[in-house]
Amino acid sequence: MTAPAAPAGASSDSASASRIAGISGIVFAVLFVVALVLVHRAPTLADPDSAYAGFYANGGDQLFVAVGLYLVPFAGIAFLWHMTAVRAVLDTLTPTPSAMAHGLNLLAGAIFVTLLFAGTAAVGAVAFGIYFGHSPAEDPQTARALTGVGYGLVFIFAVRGAGMFALTTTTLLRNAKVLPLVPAVLAYLLAAFLLLAVTSNPAAVLVFPAWVVLIAIFLLRHAHHAAAPAPEPDTGPPTHAPAAPLDTTGPSLRSDQP
């Protein structure tokens, strides 16, 4: 016995939400990577005080850091679109998902965006103030302290929120039959790295946009399949109704009958 087909309206809603989730996910990944590269032009914790003093005294790359800060909110907005659209897809495919995973998914996404904003603001605060506020260059110790706060917020807290979001989203999409087995395993490995990795290397943060792109590809694939018209059911060759039997009890028109 075949399962009943999903209503046309549900397929249309799923396709539309999947398309928005896929596109917004790719936009987030691009903006996030560009913003990270620009903000990373500021001195890091490993740099000596002379690097801090030279960077903030001579101008140099301060404009790039400030532009990177401006891009971070747009990346966060794109991620919120992505998260909301993914949850809309799940609502159409699994009206009663796991309550724990569904709730953790929302909280983890909100935590990631909040701490990402705070952490990048701390890292780029000095460069932003000097370039746009024309404030005097801060001493290296103040700049290093703000960088330490920003790194802690991003690499310890925001990345863990991203890992929990990746873990719960992968589970929910796998249960909804959007992710095949092999991509789901890869997505779980990326999520585990975000949850467990202990590093302050900015390259580690790129794991999260890589996970988002992976998910976006299969969401767009799902949108394509959901938007495709359903094939007409095969009812087989037409059958003709049997001819009605002749009525031999009625009067006959033959001339030899009385």
Tab-separated table of N, CA and C in Angstrom, residues 38-97:
chain	number	residue	atom	x	y	z
A	38	LEU	N	38.936	40.318	6.909
A	38	LEU	CA	39.223	41.734	7.121
A	38	LEU	C	39.518	42.039	8.587
A	39	VAL	N	38.711	41.495	9.494
A	39	VAL	CA	38.932	41.760	10.920
A	39	VAL	C	40.250	41.145	11.382
A	40	HIS	N	40.642	40.031	10.775
A	40	HIS	CA	41.872	39.365	11.184
A	40	HIS	C	43.123	40.165	10.813
A	41	ARG	N	42.975	41.233	10.053
A	41	ARG	CA	44.130	42.068	9.743
A	41	ARG	C	44.602	42.836	10.977
A	42	ALA	N	43.761	42.921	11.993
A	42	ALA	CA	44.191	43.530	13.256
A	42	ALA	C	45.207	42.619	13.940
A	43	PRO	N	46.074	43.159	14.789
A	43	PRO	CA	47.056	42.319	15.494
A	43	PRO	C	46.382	41.238	16.328
A	44	THR	N	47.024	40.102	16.411
A	44	THR	CA	46.482	38.972	17.171
A	44	THR	C	47.153	38.907	18.544
A	45	LEU	N	46.702	37.958	19.356
A	45	LEU	CA	47.277	37.821	20.692
A	45	LEU	C	48.747	37.419	20.651
A	46	ALA	N	49.147	36.752	19.600
A	46	ALA	CA	50.540	36.290	19.512
A	46	ALA	C	51.495	37.395	19.072
A	47	ASP	N	50.978	38.512	18.577
A	47	ASP	CA	51.850	39.581	18.081
A	47	ASP	C	52.457	40.365	19.247
A	48	PRO	N	53.683	40.880	19.069
A	48	PRO	CA	54.327	41.675	20.135
A	48	PRO	C	53.685	43.062	20.262
A	49	ASP	N	54.031	43.757	21.321
A	49	ASP	CA	53.484	45.101	21.541
A	49	ASP	C	53.859	46.049	20.407
A	50	SER	N	55.045	45.855	19.820
A	50	SER	CA	55.461	46.734	18.733
A	50	SER	C	54.515	46.628	17.538
A	51	ALA	N	53.959	45.427	17.292
A	51	ALA	CA	53.021	45.264	16.190
A	51	ALA	C	51.725	46.030	16.472
A	52	TYR	N	51.266	45.990	17.710
A	52	TYR	CA	50.073	46.762	18.087
A	52	TYR	C	50.332	48.255	17.926
A	53	ALA	N	51.465	48.704	18.456
A	53	ALA	CA	51.767	50.143	18.400
A	53	ALA	C	51.888	50.608	16.956
A	54	GLY	N	52.573	49.834	16.121
A	54	GLY	CA	52.739	50.242	14.729
A	54	GLY	C	51.422	50.227	13.965
A	55	PHE	N	50.580	49.236	14.228
A	55	PHE	CA	49.307	49.129	13.515
A	55	PHE	C	48.407	50.313	13.817
A	56	TYR	N	48.281	50.664	15.100
A	56	TYR	CA	47.342	51.716	15.466
A	56	TYR	C	47.917	53.120	15.316
A	57	ALA	N	49.234	53.221	15.192
A	57	ALA	CA	49.840	54.538	15.030
A	57	ALA	C	49.917	54.956	13.569
A	58	ASN	N	50.087	54.001	12.680
A	58	ASN	CA	50.329	54.326	11.273
A	58	ASN	C	49.094	54.198	10.385
A	59	GLY	N	47.957	53.882	10.952
A	59	GLY	CA	46.754	53.730	10.102
A	59	GLY	C	46.770	52.372	9.457
A	60	GLY	N	47.341	52.297	8.270
A	60	GLY	CA	47.512	51.006	7.598
A	60	GLY	C	46.192	50.307	7.313
A	61	ASP	N	46.011	49.178	7.965
A	61	ASP	CA	44.863	48.323	7.675
A	61	ASP	C	43.653	48.625	8.552
A	62	GLN	N	43.643	49.733	9.242
A	62	GLN	CA	42.513	50.024	10.131
A	62	GLN	C	41.202	50.131	9.360
A	63	LEU	N	41.244	50.678	8.150
A	63	LEU	CA	40.031	50.788	7.352
A	63	LEU	C	39.467	49.411	7.036
A	64	PHE	N	40.340	48.457	6.703
A	64	PHE	CA	39.868	47.110	6.390
A	64	PHE	C	39.192	46.473	7.600
A	65	VAL	N	39.770	46.682	8.788
A	65	VAL	CA	39.172	46.135	9.997
A	65	VAL	C	37.805	46.760	10.240
A	66	ALA	N	37.693	48.077	10.033
A	66	ALA	CA	36.412	48.751	10.232
A	66	ALA	C	35.363	48.250	9.239
A	67	VAL	N	35.765	48.042	7.985
A	67	VAL	CA	34.831	47.518	6.987
A	67	VAL	C	34.401	46.102	7.372
A	68	GLY	N	35.352	45.318	7.870
A	68	GLY	CA	35.005	43.975	8.326
A	68	GLY	C	33.978	44.008	9.445
A	69	LEU	N	34.117	44.972	10.358
A	69	LEU	CA	33.131	45.101	11.427
A	69	LEU	C	31.749	45.428	10.875
A	70	TYR	N	31.686	46.266	9.843
A	70	TYR	CA	30.399	46.605	9.239
A	70	TYR	C	29.762	45.392	8.560
A	71	LEU	N	30.586	44.472	8.060
A	71	LEU	CA	30.045	43.294	7.380
A	71	LEU	C	29.518	42.239	8.351
A	72	VAL	N	30.051	42.209	9.563
A	72	VAL	CA	29.633	41.183	10.519
A	72	VAL	C	28.132	41.234	10.802
A	73	PRO	N	27.519	42.409	11.047
A	73	PRO	CA	26.064	42.405	11.271
A	73	PRO	C	25.273	41.876	10.080
A	74	PHE	N	25.716	42.169	8.859
A	74	PHE	CA	25.003	41.647	7.692
A	74	PHE	C	25.144	40.129	7.600
A	75	ALA	N	26.321	39.620	7.969
A	75	ALA	CA	26.484	38.166	8.018
A	75	ALA	C	25.550	37.565	9.065
A	76	GLY	N	25.437	38.236	10.221
A	76	GLY	CA	24.535	37.743	11.253
A	76	GLY	C	23.081	37.763	10.818
A	77	ILE	N	22.683	38.809	10.110
A	77	ILE	CA	21.307	38.891	9.611
A	77	ILE	C	21.037	37.765	8.612
A	78	ALA	N	21.994	37.522	7.712
A	78	ALA	CA	21.831	36.420	6.753
A	78	ALA	C	21.722	35.083	7.476
A	79	PHE	N	22.484	34.923	8.559
A	79	PHE	CA	22.392	33.666	9.314
A	79	PHE	C	21.026	33.526	9.971
A	80	LEU	N	20.481	34.619	10.501
A	80	LEU	CA	19.152	34.545	11.108
A	80	LEU	C	18.099	34.157	10.070
A	81	TRP	N	18.218	34.693	8.855
A	81	TRP	CA	17.323	34.271	7.768
A	81	TRP	C	17.475	32.767	7.523
A	82	HIS	N	18.725	32.328	7.471
A	82	HIS	CA	18.997	30.909	7.227
A	82	HIS	C	18.384	30.047	8.324
A	83	MET	N	18.620	30.418	9.563
A	83	MET	CA	18.107	29.621	10.679
A	83	MET	C	16.581	29.574	10.669
A	84	THR	N	15.942	30.719	10.445
A	84	THR	CA	14.478	30.762	10.451
A	84	THR	C	13.904	29.949	9.301
A	85	ALA	N	14.533	30.033	8.126
A	85	ALA	CA	14.037	29.280	6.979
A	85	ALA	C	14.226	27.780	7.177
A	86	VAL	N	15.335	27.380	7.769
A	86	VAL	CA	15.538	25.947	8.050
A	86	VAL	C	14.461	25.433	8.989
A	87	ARG	N	14.139	26.220	10.001
A	87	ARG	CA	13.092	25.797	10.934
A	87	ARG	C	11.729	25.739	10.248
A	88	ALA	N	11.507	26.630	9.268
A	88	ALA	CA	10.262	26.573	8.503
A	88	ALA	C	10.196	25.304	7.661
A	89	VAL	N	11.330	24.908	7.089
A	89	VAL	CA	11.376	23.650	6.334
A	89	VAL	C	11.032	22.476	7.251
A	90	LEU	N	11.613	22.470	8.427
A	90	LEU	CA	11.352	21.379	9.366
A	90	LEU	C	9.892	21.358	9.805
A	91	ASP	N	9.293	22.536	9.939
A	91	ASP	CA	7.885	22.592	10.335
A	91	ASP	C	6.977	21.974	9.269
A	92	THR	N	7.352	22.124	7.989
A	92	THR	CA	6.526	21.552	6.921
A	92	THR	C	6.751	20.056	6.763
A	93	LEU	N	7.962	19.592	7.056
A	93	LEU	CA	8.281	18.173	6.852
A	93	LEU	C	8.015	17.334	8.089
A	94	THR	N	8.293	17.889	9.253
A	94	THR	CA	8.075	17.161	10.513
A	94	THR	C	7.313	18.083	11.458
A	95	PRO	N	5.989	18.090	11.380
A	95	PRO	CA	5.201	18.996	12.226
A	95	PRO	C	5.441	18.809	13.722
A	96	THR	N	5.876	17.620	14.148
A	96	THR	CA	6.149	17.374	15.568
A	96	THR	C	7.586	16.870	15.729
A	97	PRO	N	8.601	17.766	15.546
A	97	PRO	CA	9.989	17.324	15.700
A	97	PRO	C	10.327	17.123	17.168
